């Protein structure tokens, strides 16, 4: 349902690969609420994914950008401002990749070259995007920037490997930039700690089905799906959340605040 919460607003969305992606859902919801969108992803993702189908559906240009490459990011910001004919109101960072997980390397035996790449893609890229937008004065006053994270930044999930470290860094970067962007022009910066969600990236985590099942049993409201996450992102991009910044916001059905549930107790007692 459209309430025109983003009417007249303009934003960049990173990471829409296919219709399973949270970023894809966010783009659709933002468009539904009246926003203009620029879509972006890495060149390899543009070749492998279905982003052009989304672009056609929401009448959005696609500007490729390797998030580890400052020249690409600067070009993306400049071309987006040019496309919109003015500054940007919101940015979604929905980017993450771990070569160690892809190669099956456990946390106790990391390839550190892979780890540095993980950090660059999954968290330092967030800093690079905001630095480019800040230095180019590309954000409108009272704009909003958000990134997707996971509770593994605070708690141990053994098979999440060094992505947990990357998410912790991502959340720290959000806090620091929230201060600097807030002082400059009231732009707020937050991270959204989402329930485990069946996406192309999420499904690649070892034991993911177990994550999903356990989180469902531990969440009073159940797991939040990608559509619900997209709705939440819309509220953060809207003017209704102008004073929410530098926060890690749990969107997880209550999982993060629950010690144990009766369902889990009963399941353990049966064993």
XYZ file of N, CA and C in Angstrom:
813
model
N 0.847 -1.198 0.000
C 0.000 0.000 0.000
C 0.880 1.244 0.000
N 0.568 2.184 -0.885
C 1.372 3.396 -0.978
C 0.773 4.520 -0.144
N 1.626 5.133 0.681
C 1.246 6.318 1.444
C 2.066 7.527 0.998
N 2.796 7.344 -0.119
C 3.648 8.411 -0.650
C 4.648 8.924 0.377
N 5.180 8.010 1.183
C 6.132 8.396 2.220
C 7.427 8.951 1.652
N 7.739 8.578 0.410
C 8.993 9.024 -0.193
C 8.742 9.883 -1.431
N 7.588 10.467 -1.513
C 7.241 11.277 -2.681
C 8.274 12.383 -2.899
N 8.851 12.406 -4.091
C 9.823 13.437 -4.439
C 11.237 13.151 -3.991
N 11.450 12.084 -3.231
C 12.799 11.758 -2.770
C 13.541 10.940 -3.831
N 14.875 11.002 -3.738
C 15.727 10.362 -4.744
C 16.840 9.601 -4.036
N 17.123 8.383 -4.501
C 18.128 7.610 -3.792
C 18.860 6.592 -4.643
N 19.953 6.086 -4.077
C 20.784 5.056 -4.708
C 20.644 3.763 -3.908
N 20.428 2.668 -4.605
C 20.306 1.360 -3.953
C 21.373 0.415 -4.501
N 22.238 -0.027 -3.595
C 23.301 -0.979 -3.923
C 22.816 -2.404 -3.669
N 23.163 -3.326 -4.563
C 23.089 -4.738 -4.220
C 21.896 -5.536 -4.703
N 21.047 -4.971 -5.565
C 19.910 -5.746 -6.076
C 20.411 -6.727 -7.139
N 20.460 -8.001 -6.802
C 20.956 -9.018 -7.732
C 19.811 -9.711 -8.456
N 18.821 -10.164 -7.681
C 17.650 -10.821 -8.252
C 16.474 -10.597 -7.300
N 15.335 -11.185 -7.608
C 14.136 -10.878 -6.818
C 14.144 -11.491 -5.416
N 15.209 -12.235 -5.072
C 15.389 -12.697 -3.695
C 16.100 -11.654 -2.837
N 16.760 -10.705 -3.474
C 17.585 -9.740 -2.752
C 16.731 -8.773 -1.937
N 17.173 -8.473 -0.721
C 16.495 -7.452 0.069
C 16.549 -6.119 -0.661
N 17.690 -5.813 -1.276
C 17.828 -4.545 -2.006
C 16.798 -4.448 -3.130
N 16.500 -5.561 -3.777
C 15.489 -5.593 -4.842
C 14.132 -5.204 -4.265
N 13.786 -5.809 -3.126
C 12.509 -5.507 -2.468
C 12.460 -4.042 -2.035
N 13.581 -3.527 -1.520
C 13.635 -2.130 -1.095
C 13.395 -1.203 -2.285
N 14.005 -1.508 -3.409
C 13.822 -0.681 -4.602
C 12.355 -0.636 -5.018
N 11.702 -1.778 -4.998
C 10.286 -1.828 -5.365
C 9.432 -1.008 -4.390
N 9.705 -1.175 -3.098
C 8.925 -0.464 -2.073
C 9.163 1.039 -2.144
N 10.402 1.444 -2.358
C 10.705 2.875 -2.462
C 10.018 3.484 -3.678
N 10.054 2.760 -4.768
C 9.360 3.222 -5.976
C 7.860 3.343 -5.725
N 7.302 2.349 -5.046
C 5.868 2.352 -4.726
C 5.494 3.562 -3.870
N 6.432 3.996 -3.025
C 6.171 5.131 -2.134
C 6.553 6.471 -2.761
N 6.878 6.461 -4.052
C 7.059 7.712 -4.782
C 8.476 8.151 -5.031
N 9.465 7.324 -4.693
C 10.863 7.730 -4.835
C 11.401 7.463 -6.238
N 12.382 8.266 -6.621
C 13.181 8.006 -7.811
C 14.429 7.246 -7.396
N 14.848 6.276 -8.211
C 15.924 5.361 -7.826
C 17.017 5.319 -8.889
N 18.250 5.199 -8.431
C 19.363 4.745 -9.260
C 19.808 3.407 -8.691
N 19.911 2.392 -9.532
C 20.367 1.066 -9.118
C 21.842 0.894 -9.452
N 22.552 0.199 -8.567
C 23.959 -0.065 -8.845
C 24.373 -1.408 -8.271
N 25.362 -2.003 -8.907
C 25.960 -3.242 -8.426
C 27.311 -3.392 -9.106
N 28.081 -4.371 -8.666
C 29.385 -4.626 -9.260
C 29.213 -5.129 -10.687
N 30.182 -4.870 -11.551
C 30.072 -5.322 -12.944
C 29.755 -6.804 -13.087
N 30.389 -7.670 -12.272
C 30.110 -9.107 -12.379
C 28.677 -9.419 -11.969
N 28.162 -8.699 -10.970
C 26.781 -8.913 -10.531
C 25.801 -8.436 -11.602
N 26.172 -7.379 -12.312
C 25.307 -6.901 -13.394
C 25.196 -7.948 -14.495
N 26.293 -8.670 -14.724
C 26.274 -9.709 -15.759
C 25.516 -10.943 -15.298
N 25.668 -11.298 -14.020
C 25.085 -12.539 -13.502
C 23.643 -12.380 -13.053
N 23.269 -11.179 -12.655
C 21.962 -10.956 -12.057
C 20.886 -10.565 -13.054
N 19.779 -10.063 -12.508
C 18.611 -9.727 -13.321
C 18.201 -8.270 -13.123
N 19.189 -7.425 -12.811
C 18.902 -6.061 -12.408
C 18.185 -5.251 -13.480
N 18.426 -5.573 -14.735
C 17.770 -4.815 -15.807
C 16.251 -4.993 -15.790
N 15.806 -6.165 -15.348
C 14.370 -6.404 -15.216
C 13.775 -5.485 -14.148
N 14.490 -5.339 -13.044
C 14.049 -4.431 -11.987
C 14.084 -2.983 -12.473
N 15.150 -2.626 -13.162
C 15.299 -1.259 -13.665
C 14.131 -0.870 -14.562
N 13.715 -1.806 -15.391
C 12.587 -1.539 -16.285
C 11.287 -1.376 -15.498
N 11.130 -2.193 -14.457
C 9.894 -2.163 -13.674
C 9.730 -0.859 -12.909
N 10.841 -0.253 -12.481
C 10.743 0.971 -11.674
C 11.293 2.196 -12.409
N 11.584 2.013 -13.696
C 12.073 3.122 -14.526
C 13.308 3.773 -13.916
N 14.300 2.933 -13.616
C 15.522 3.415 -12.973
C 16.741 3.122 -13.842
N 17.688 4.046 -13.905
C 18.941 3.743 -14.595
C 19.796 2.805 -13.766
N 20.672 2.059 -14.429
C 21.636 1.196 -13.756
C 23.027 1.751 -14.026
N 23.733 2.074 -12.953
C 25.095 2.590 -13.072
C 26.009 1.628 -12.333
N 26.807 0.879 -13.057
C 27.685 -0.106 -12.438
C 28.764 0.550 -11.600
N 29.132 -0.103 -10.497
C 30.207 0.406 -9.643
C 30.796 -0.718 -8.815
N 32.101 -0.881 -8.887
C 32.821 -1.766 -7.980
C 32.998 -0.999 -6.684
N 32.402 -1.481 -5.586
C 32.407 -0.716 -4.338
C 33.789 -0.627 -3.698
N 34.762 -1.381 -4.207
C 36.120 -1.248 -3.691
C 36.910 -0.199 -4.461
N 36.336 0.336 -5.522
C 37.044 1.258 -6.416
C 36.504 2.677 -6.245
N 37.350 3.571 -5.719
C 36.903 4.934 -5.444
C 36.491 5.677 -6.705
N 37.171 5.417 -7.810
C 36.805 6.078 -9.071
C 35.396 5.685 -9.496
N 35.071 4.397 -9.351
C 33.722 3.931 -9.680
C 32.676 4.580 -8.778
N 32.988 4.656 -7.490
C 32.035 5.237 -6.540
C 31.828 6.723 -6.808
N 32.932 7.443 -7.050
C 32.812 8.864 -7.364
C 31.987 9.082 -8.628
N 32.219 8.226 -9.619
C 31.450 8.320 -10.858
C 29.967 8.064 -10.606
N 29.679 7.063 -9.769
C 28.292 6.737 -9.432
C 27.594 7.926 -8.771
N 28.252 8.546 -7.810
C 27.651 9.686 -7.106
C 27.425 10.838 -8.087
N 28.413 11.128 -8.899
C 28.299 12.234 -9.850
C 27.188 11.984 -10.870
N 27.149 10.768 -11.407
C 26.140 10.448 -12.424
C 24.739 10.428 -11.816
N 24.623 10.019 -10.576
C 23.313 9.989 -9.912
C 22.783 11.406 -9.705
N 23.648 12.291 -9.217
C 23.246 13.682 -9.027
C 22.854 14.303 -10.363
N 23.618 13.969 -11.401
C 23.307 14.463 -12.748
C 21.958 13.931 -13.223
N 21.724 12.645 -12.992
C 20.453 12.033 -13.412
C 19.266 12.679 -12.706
N 19.399 12.890 -11.416
C 18.291 13.447 -10.639
C 18.161 14.958 -10.805
N 19.211 15.593 -11.303
C 19.177 17.043 -11.405
C 19.248 17.718 -10.051
N 19.886 17.045 -9.104
C 20.003 17.588 -7.750
C 20.528 16.545 -6.794
N 20.573 16.891 -5.532
C 21.164 16.033 -4.513
C 20.300 14.804 -4.205
N 20.907 13.896 -3.447
C 20.319 12.596 -3.125
C 19.726 12.641 -1.721
N 18.630 11.905 -1.525
C 17.972 11.860 -0.222
C 18.290 10.598 0.575
N 18.603 9.504 -0.103
C 18.867 8.265 0.640
C 19.787 7.335 -0.132
N 20.466 6.482 0.633
C 21.351 5.453 0.072
C 21.155 4.171 0.870
N 21.018 3.047 0.180
C 21.020 1.733 0.822
C 22.276 0.982 0.422
N 23.049 0.551 1.411
C 24.218 -0.304 1.199
C 23.799 -1.729 1.557
N 23.690 -2.571 0.557
C 23.311 -3.970 0.760
C 24.323 -4.838 0.020
N 25.534 -4.820 0.544
C 26.669 -5.439 -0.137
C 27.463 -6.272 0.861
N 27.793 -7.499 0.493
C 28.621 -8.333 1.355
C 29.103 -9.566 0.622
N 30.347 -9.949 0.891
C 30.894 -11.139 0.241
C 32.090 -11.640 1.038
N 32.155 -12.951 1.265
C 33.291 -13.564 1.947
C 33.865 -14.677 1.087
N 35.093 -14.464 0.608
C 35.761 -15.507 -0.155
C 36.119 -16.699 0.736
N 36.409 -16.444 2.015
C 36.720 -17.557 2.914
C 35.532 -18.507 3.044
N 34.336 -17.944 3.201
C 33.156 -18.800 3.289
C 32.928 -19.528 1.977
N 33.127 -18.821 0.881
C 32.933 -19.463 -0.430
C 33.887 -20.640 -0.625
N 35.098 -20.484 -0.094
C 36.107 -21.534 -0.252
C 36.074 -22.561 0.880
N 35.160 -22.363 1.842
C 35.032 -23.316 2.934
C 36.107 -23.196 3.993
N 36.768 -22.043 4.083
C 37.805 -21.855 5.098
C 37.170 -21.513 6.439
N 37.451 -22.278 7.498
C 36.884 -21.972 8.811
C 37.547 -20.731 9.416
N 36.906 -20.161 10.436
C 37.427 -18.954 11.085
C 38.813 -19.189 11.676
N 39.105 -20.431 12.038
C 40.393 -20.772 12.646
C 41.501 -21.009 11.628
N 41.179 -20.883 10.351
C 42.184 -21.090 9.297
C 41.860 -20.191 8.101
N 41.851 -18.881 8.342
C 41.487 -17.921 7.308
C 42.639 -17.681 6.339
N 42.279 -17.439 5.106
C 43.210 -16.861 4.135
C 43.104 -15.343 4.315
N 44.174 -14.702 4.766
C 44.072 -13.291 5.137
C 43.934 -12.364 3.939
N 44.426 -12.782 2.793
C 44.166 -11.988 1.588
C 42.658 -11.959 1.302
N 42.013 -13.104 1.480
C 40.555 -13.163 1.327
C 39.869 -12.293 2.376
N 40.394 -12.340 3.602
C 39.788 -11.572 4.698
C 39.823 -10.074 4.409
N 40.957 -9.595 3.919
C 41.067 -8.176 3.584
C 40.069 -7.802 2.487
N 39.879 -8.723 1.542
C 38.903 -8.483 0.467
C 37.484 -8.439 1.050
N 37.208 -9.333 1.994
C 35.902 -9.341 2.660
C 35.635 -8.002 3.327
N 36.617 -7.498 4.067
C 36.461 -6.222 4.756
C 36.254 -5.079 3.772
N 37.006 -5.098 2.692
C 36.908 -4.023 1.702
C 35.525 -3.991 1.065
N 35.033 -5.168 0.667
C 33.733 -5.237 -0.011
C 32.585 -5.019 0.968
N 32.656 -5.648 2.126
C 31.492 -5.742 3.006
C 31.342 -4.593 3.990
N 32.432 -3.882 4.286
C 32.333 -2.808 5.269
C 33.070 -1.534 4.886
N 34.328 -1.632 4.485
C 35.060 -0.416 4.117
C 34.389 0.275 2.931
N 33.746 -0.497 2.085
C 33.005 0.094 0.958
C 31.936 1.071 1.444
N 31.347 0.791 2.605
C 30.335 1.685 3.175
C 30.969 3.036 3.509
N 32.174 2.973 4.062
C 32.918 4.212 4.346
C 33.206 4.957 3.049
N 33.640 4.231 2.025
C 33.990 4.864 0.752
C 32.789 5.560 0.119
N 31.640 4.904 0.172
C 30.427 5.496 -0.404
C 30.064 6.792 0.316
N 30.107 6.744 1.651
C 29.734 7.939 2.406
C 30.774 9.042 2.276
N 32.039 8.658 2.218
C 33.073 9.672 2.032
C 32.891 10.395 0.703
N 32.588 9.640 -0.361
C 32.364 10.262 -1.673
C 31.161 11.199 -1.635
N 30.069 10.740 -1.026
C 28.867 11.565 -0.950
C 29.115 12.809 -0.094
N 29.881 12.665 0.971
C 30.196 13.774 1.880
C 31.072 14.814 1.186
N 32.134 14.339 0.556
C 33.083 15.261 -0.075
C 32.486 15.973 -1.286
N 31.559 15.312 -1.962
C 30.904 15.918 -3.117
C 29.646 16.690 -2.733
N 29.347 16.735 -1.424
C 28.152 17.423 -0.927
C 26.919 16.968 -1.713
N 26.794 15.632 -1.833
C 25.753 15.063 -2.689
C 24.455 14.754 -1.961
N 24.450 14.835 -0.623
C 23.251 14.472 0.142
C 22.438 15.710 0.515
N 21.137 15.619 0.357
C 20.243 16.663 0.833
C 20.230 16.697 2.358
N 19.945 17.869 2.925
C 19.749 17.966 4.371
C 18.641 17.001 4.800
N 18.833 16.393 5.972
C 17.884 15.442 6.543
C 17.732 14.175 5.685
N 18.791 13.856 4.940
C 18.799 12.605 4.193
C 19.015 11.411 5.118
N 19.033 10.219 4.534
C 19.129 8.984 5.317
C 19.977 7.957 4.582
N 20.895 7.333 5.306
C 21.762 6.296 4.753
C 21.644 5.063 5.646
N 21.478 3.902 5.030
C 21.307 2.665 5.808
C 22.123 1.539 5.182
N 22.545 0.612 6.036
C 23.243 -0.584 5.581
C 22.660 -1.793 6.291
N 22.728 -2.932 5.639
C 22.199 -4.168 6.218
C 23.297 -4.935 6.947
N 22.979 -5.398 8.147
C 23.933 -6.131 8.966
C 23.252 -7.365 9.557
N 23.954 -8.010 10.493
C 23.413 -9.239 11.104
C 23.931 -9.347 12.529
N 23.179 -10.010 13.387
C 23.492 -10.090 14.820
C 24.810 -10.822 15.095
N 25.374 -11.477 14.098
C 26.697 -12.090 14.272
C 27.768 -11.053 14.583
N 27.468 -9.776 14.370
C 28.395 -8.713 14.775
C 28.512 -8.637 16.293
N 27.490 -9.124 17.014
C 27.492 -9.082 18.481
C 27.615 -10.461 19.136
N 27.184 -11.497 18.432
C 27.163 -12.844 19.012
C 27.867 -13.819 18.074
N 28.352 -14.912 18.640
C 29.122 -15.865 17.852
C 28.205 -16.802 17.065
N 28.408 -16.823 15.763
C 27.804 -17.805 14.859
C 28.987 -18.428 14.113
N 29.466 -19.605 14.561
C 30.751 -20.130 14.093
C 30.925 -20.170 12.583
N 29.889 -20.516 11.852
C 30.031 -20.667 10.407
C 29.873 -19.358 9.638
N 29.633 -18.259 10.365
C 29.548 -16.951 9.708
C 30.943 -16.372 9.453
N 31.940 -17.039 10.031
C 33.343 -16.754 9.767
C 33.671 -15.266 9.919
N 34.561 -14.752 9.046
C 35.015 -13.359 9.208
C 33.973 -12.339 8.782
N 32.839 -12.780 8.240
C 31.753 -11.841 7.950
C 31.232 -11.201 9.232
N 31.341 -11.920 10.356
C 30.940 -11.343 11.640
C 31.802 -10.134 11.966
N 33.109 -10.251 11.732
C 34.019 -9.134 11.963
C 33.703 -7.978 11.005
N 33.400 -8.321 9.771
C 33.075 -7.297 8.780
C 31.810 -6.536 9.167
N 30.816 -7.260 9.676
C 29.572 -6.601 10.091
C 29.799 -5.702 11.315
N 30.670 -6.136 12.240
C 30.992 -5.296 13.391
C 31.651 -3.998 12.939
N 32.552 -4.097 11.967
C 33.191 -2.899 11.416
C 32.172 -2.026 10.695
N 31.275 -2.646 9.949
C 30.228 -1.898 9.245
C 29.420 -1.059 10.228
N 29.044 -1.659 11.351
C 28.230 -0.949 12.343
C 29.011 0.200 12.980
N 30.302 0.002 13.199
C 31.141 1.070 13.745
C 31.258 2.227 12.759
N 31.430 1.904 11.492
C 31.517 2.936 10.453
C 30.232 3.754 10.404
N 29.103 3.085 10.557
C 27.814 3.798 10.548
C 27.742 4.807 11.690
N 28.184 4.399 12.874
C 28.151 5.327 14.012
C 29.047 6.540 13.770
N 30.260 6.282 13.306
C 31.200 7.386 13.096
C 30.717 8.344 12.015
N 30.237 7.795 10.914
C 29.731 8.659 9.847
C 28.423 9.332 10.252
N 27.644 8.674 11.101
C 26.425 9.310 11.590
C 26.723 10.611 12.302
N 27.838 10.623 13.052
C 28.249 11.862 13.718
C 28.645 12.923 12.686
N 29.551 12.574 11.795
C 30.083 13.575 10.857
C 29.021 14.069 9.885
N 28.185 13.147 9.376
C 27.128 13.551 8.440
C 26.034 14.326 9.163
N 25.785 13.987 10.419
C 24.787 14.714 11.194
C 25.196 16.153 11.431
N 26.468 16.348 11.782
C 26.988 17.696 11.990
C 26.938 18.508 10.695
N 27.287 17.869 9.597
C 27.380 18.580 8.311
C 26.025 19.035 7.802
N 25.093 18.092 7.656
C 23.788 18.503 7.107
C 22.633 17.595 7.535
N 22.697 17.160 8.801
C 21.569 16.446 9.413
C 21.250 15.110 8.746
N 22.205 14.556 8.015
C 21.995 13.229 7.417
C 22.174 12.176 8.500
N 21.258 11.224 8.567
C 21.326 10.162 9.560
C 21.851 8.873 8.930
N 22.558 8.108 9.746
C 23.176 6.872 9.269
C 22.873 5.762 10.266
N 22.301 4.667 9.786
C 21.930 3.541 10.645
C 22.237 2.212 9.972
N 22.342 1.171 10.779
C 22.396 -0.188 10.252
C 21.154 -0.946 10.703
N 20.724 -1.874 9.882
C 19.547 -2.691 10.164
C 20.001 -4.134 10.317
N 19.826 -4.667 11.527
C 20.210 -6.044 11.812
C 19.005 -6.942 11.546
N 19.009 -7.562 10.393
C 17.873 -8.291 9.869
C 17.883 -9.756 10.295
N 16.707 -10.339 10.421
C 16.589 -11.792 10.604
C 17.350 -12.519 9.497
N 17.775 -13.759 9.744
C 18.331 -14.535 8.623
C 17.296 -14.608 7.514
N 17.725 -14.277 6.320
C 16.806 -14.121 5.191
C 17.329 -14.918 4.007
N 16.440 -15.668 3.378
C 16.867 -16.538 2.283
C 17.113 -15.712 1.015
N 18.357 -15.275 0.865
C 18.782 -14.569 -0.334
C 19.903 -15.375 -0.984
N 20.373 -14.938 -2.143
C 21.487 -15.632 -2.798
C 22.714 -15.637 -1.909
N 23.001 -14.492 -1.264
C 24.161 -14.399 -0.373
C 23.933 -15.190 0.910
N 22.772 -15.022 1.533
C 22.483 -15.684 2.792
C 22.490 -17.201 2.663
N 21.962 -17.680 1.555
C 21.892 -19.117 1.357
C 23.243 -19.789 1.234
N 24.297 -18.972 1.019
C 25.639 -19.519 0.878
C 26.336 -19.775 2.193
N 25.723 -19.380 3.312
C 26.323 -19.593 4.630
C 26.089 -21.036 5.063
N 27.165 -21.704 5.494
C 27.047 -23.093 5.953
C 26.047 -23.181 7.103
N 25.147 -24.136 7.046
C 24.167 -24.325 8.109
C 23.051 -23.305 8.105
N 22.822 -22.671 6.950
C 21.854 -21.571 6.900
C 20.444 -22.021 7.277
N 20.050 -23.202 6.843
C 18.709 -23.689 7.190
C 18.552 -23.822 8.703
N 19.623 -24.224 9.367
C 19.596 -24.310 10.828
C 19.463 -22.938 11.465
N 20.177 -21.939 10.898
C 20.031 -20.553 11.345
C 18.571 -20.142 11.293
N 17.976 -20.377 10.133
C 16.594 -19.944 9.892
C 15.633 -20.592 10.885
N 15.779 -21.903 11.054
C 14.860 -22.644 11.911
C 15.009 -22.228 13.374
N 16.244 -22.089 13.825
C 16.490 -21.706 15.215
C 15.970 -20.293 15.484
N 16.256 -19.358 14.561
C 15.802 -17.974 14.734
C 14.282 -17.895 14.752
N 13.638 -18.698 13.941
C 12.173 -18.726 13.907
C 11.614 -19.159 15.265
N 12.245 -20.167 15.852
C 11.786 -20.676 17.144
C 12.125 -19.730 18.296
N 13.155 -18.904 18.113
C 13.601 -18.001 19.166
C 12.988 -16.596 19.062
N 12.215 -16.349 18.029
C 11.657 -15.008 17.806
C 10.164 -15.012 18.116
N 9.713 -14.239 19.100
C 8.287 -14.214 19.443
C 7.387 -13.904 18.248
N 7.866 -13.067 17.339
C 7.068 -12.726 16.156
C 7.442 -13.557 14.936
N 8.446 -14.417 15.081
C 8.944 -15.153 13.922
C 9.946 -14.310 13.147
N 10.617 -14.935 12.187
C 11.597 -14.234 11.374
C 10.938 -13.167 10.504
N 11.593 -12.027 10.397
C 11.146 -10.984 9.472
C 11.638 -11.327 8.069
N 10.732 -11.298 7.099
C 11.147 -11.637 5.741
C 11.645 -10.396 4.996
N 12.074 -10.604 3.749
C 12.676 -9.516 2.965
C 11.685 -8.393 2.697
N 10.429 -8.732 2.454
C 9.420 -7.696 2.206
C 9.221 -6.815 3.433
N 9.187 -7.440 4.608
C 9.024 -6.672 5.843
C 10.236 -5.783 6.087
N 11.426 -6.299 5.766
C 12.635 -5.501 5.906
C 12.572 -4.284 4.991
N 12.098 -4.489 3.779
C 11.980 -3.374 2.830
C 11.028 -2.308 3.353
N 9.930 -2.729 3.960
C 9.002 -1.764 4.558
C 9.701 -0.942 5.648
N 10.517 -1.622 6.450
C 11.221 -0.942 7.530
C 12.222 0.075 6.972
N 12.927 -0.328 5.916
C 13.878 0.582 5.284
C 13.169 1.841 4.785
N 11.976 1.667 4.217
C 11.202 2.819 3.746
C 10.975 3.809 4.880
N 10.629 3.304 6.069
C 10.395 4.225 7.188
C 11.670 4.982 7.550
N 12.819 4.335 7.422
C 14.080 5.003 7.741
C 14.467 6.034 6.688
N 13.992 5.852 5.476
C 14.251 6.830 4.425
C 13.232 7.964 4.430
N 12.140 7.768 5.164
C 11.073 8.770 5.197
C 11.384 9.854 6.228
N 10.570 10.899 6.224
C 10.740 11.991 7.193
C 10.198 11.635 8.583
N 9.635 10.446 8.731
C 9.076 10.048 10.020
C 10.150 9.627 11.023
N 11.385 9.450 10.552
C 12.466 8.976 11.438
C 13.647 9.948 11.415
N 13.362 11.226 11.379
C 14.407 12.237 11.206
C 15.447 12.249 12.323
N 15.084 11.821 13.509
C 16.021 11.907 14.628
C 16.566 10.548 15.054
N 16.438 9.569 14.186
C 17.024 8.250 14.443
C 18.341 8.167 13.686
N 19.446 8.126 14.411
C 20.745 8.037 13.736
C 21.773 7.354 14.630
N 22.822 6.831 13.997
C 23.941 6.174 14.684
C 23.484 4.937 15.454
N 22.404 4.309 14.989
C 21.827 3.157 15.682
C 22.005 1.873 14.877
N 22.150 0.768 15.609
C 22.007 -0.551 15.007
C 20.616 -1.039 15.367
N 19.739 -1.097 14.401
C 18.315 -1.341 14.629
C 17.965 -2.794 14.307
N 17.526 -3.526 15.335
C 17.207 -4.941 15.139
C 15.819 -5.100 14.534
N 15.788 -5.748 13.377
C 14.532 -6.047 12.691
C 14.463 -7.568 12.573
N 14.119 -8.196 13.703
C 14.318 -9.648 13.786
C 13.236 -10.377 14.570
N 12.068 -9.787 14.689
C 10.965 -10.464 15.369
C 11.159 -10.649 16.857
N 12.138 -9.950 17.438
C 12.396 -10.073 18.869
C 13.521 -11.019 19.225
N 14.134 -11.627 18.227
C 15.208 -12.604 18.462
C 16.310 -12.036 19.349
N 16.740 -10.805 19.069
C 17.900 -10.214 19.745
C 17.664 -9.958 21.227
N 16.410 -9.949 21.662
C 16.100 -9.680 23.074
C 15.575 -10.914 23.813
N 15.589 -12.053 23.155
C 15.011 -13.266 23.743
C 16.099 -14.212 24.217
N 16.020 -14.600 25.505
C 16.986 -15.550 26.046
C 16.679 -16.972 25.616
N 15.425 -17.364 25.770
C 14.984 -18.689 25.355
C 13.465 -18.644 25.211
N 12.925 -19.515 24.419
C 11.473 -19.599 24.258
C 10.985 -20.967 24.696
N 9.700 -21.053 24.989
C 9.113 -22.321 25.397
C 9.252 -23.367 24.306
N 9.172 -22.935 23.058
C 9.315 -23.861 21.931
C 10.682 -24.524 21.937
N 11.731 -23.730 22.172
C 13.086 -24.271 22.197
C 13.268 -25.200 23.402
N 12.720 -24.810 24.562
C 12.810 -25.665 25.750
C 12.159 -27.019 25.509
N 10.964 -26.980 24.922
C 10.243 -28.228 24.657
C 11.013 -29.098 23.671
N 11.622 -28.469 22.684
C 12.378 -29.229 21.694
C 13.598 -29.894 22.350
N 14.264 -29.167 23.248
C 15.428 -29.730 23.929
C 15.020 -30.873 24.864
N 13.863 -30.741 25.519
C 13.422 -31.778 26.453
C 13.051 -33.068 25.759
N 12.677 -32.957 24.478
C 12.327 -34.165 23.696
C 13.544 -34.956 23.305
N 14.706 -34.344 23.287
C 15.904 -35.013 22.803
C 16.502 -35.947 23.855
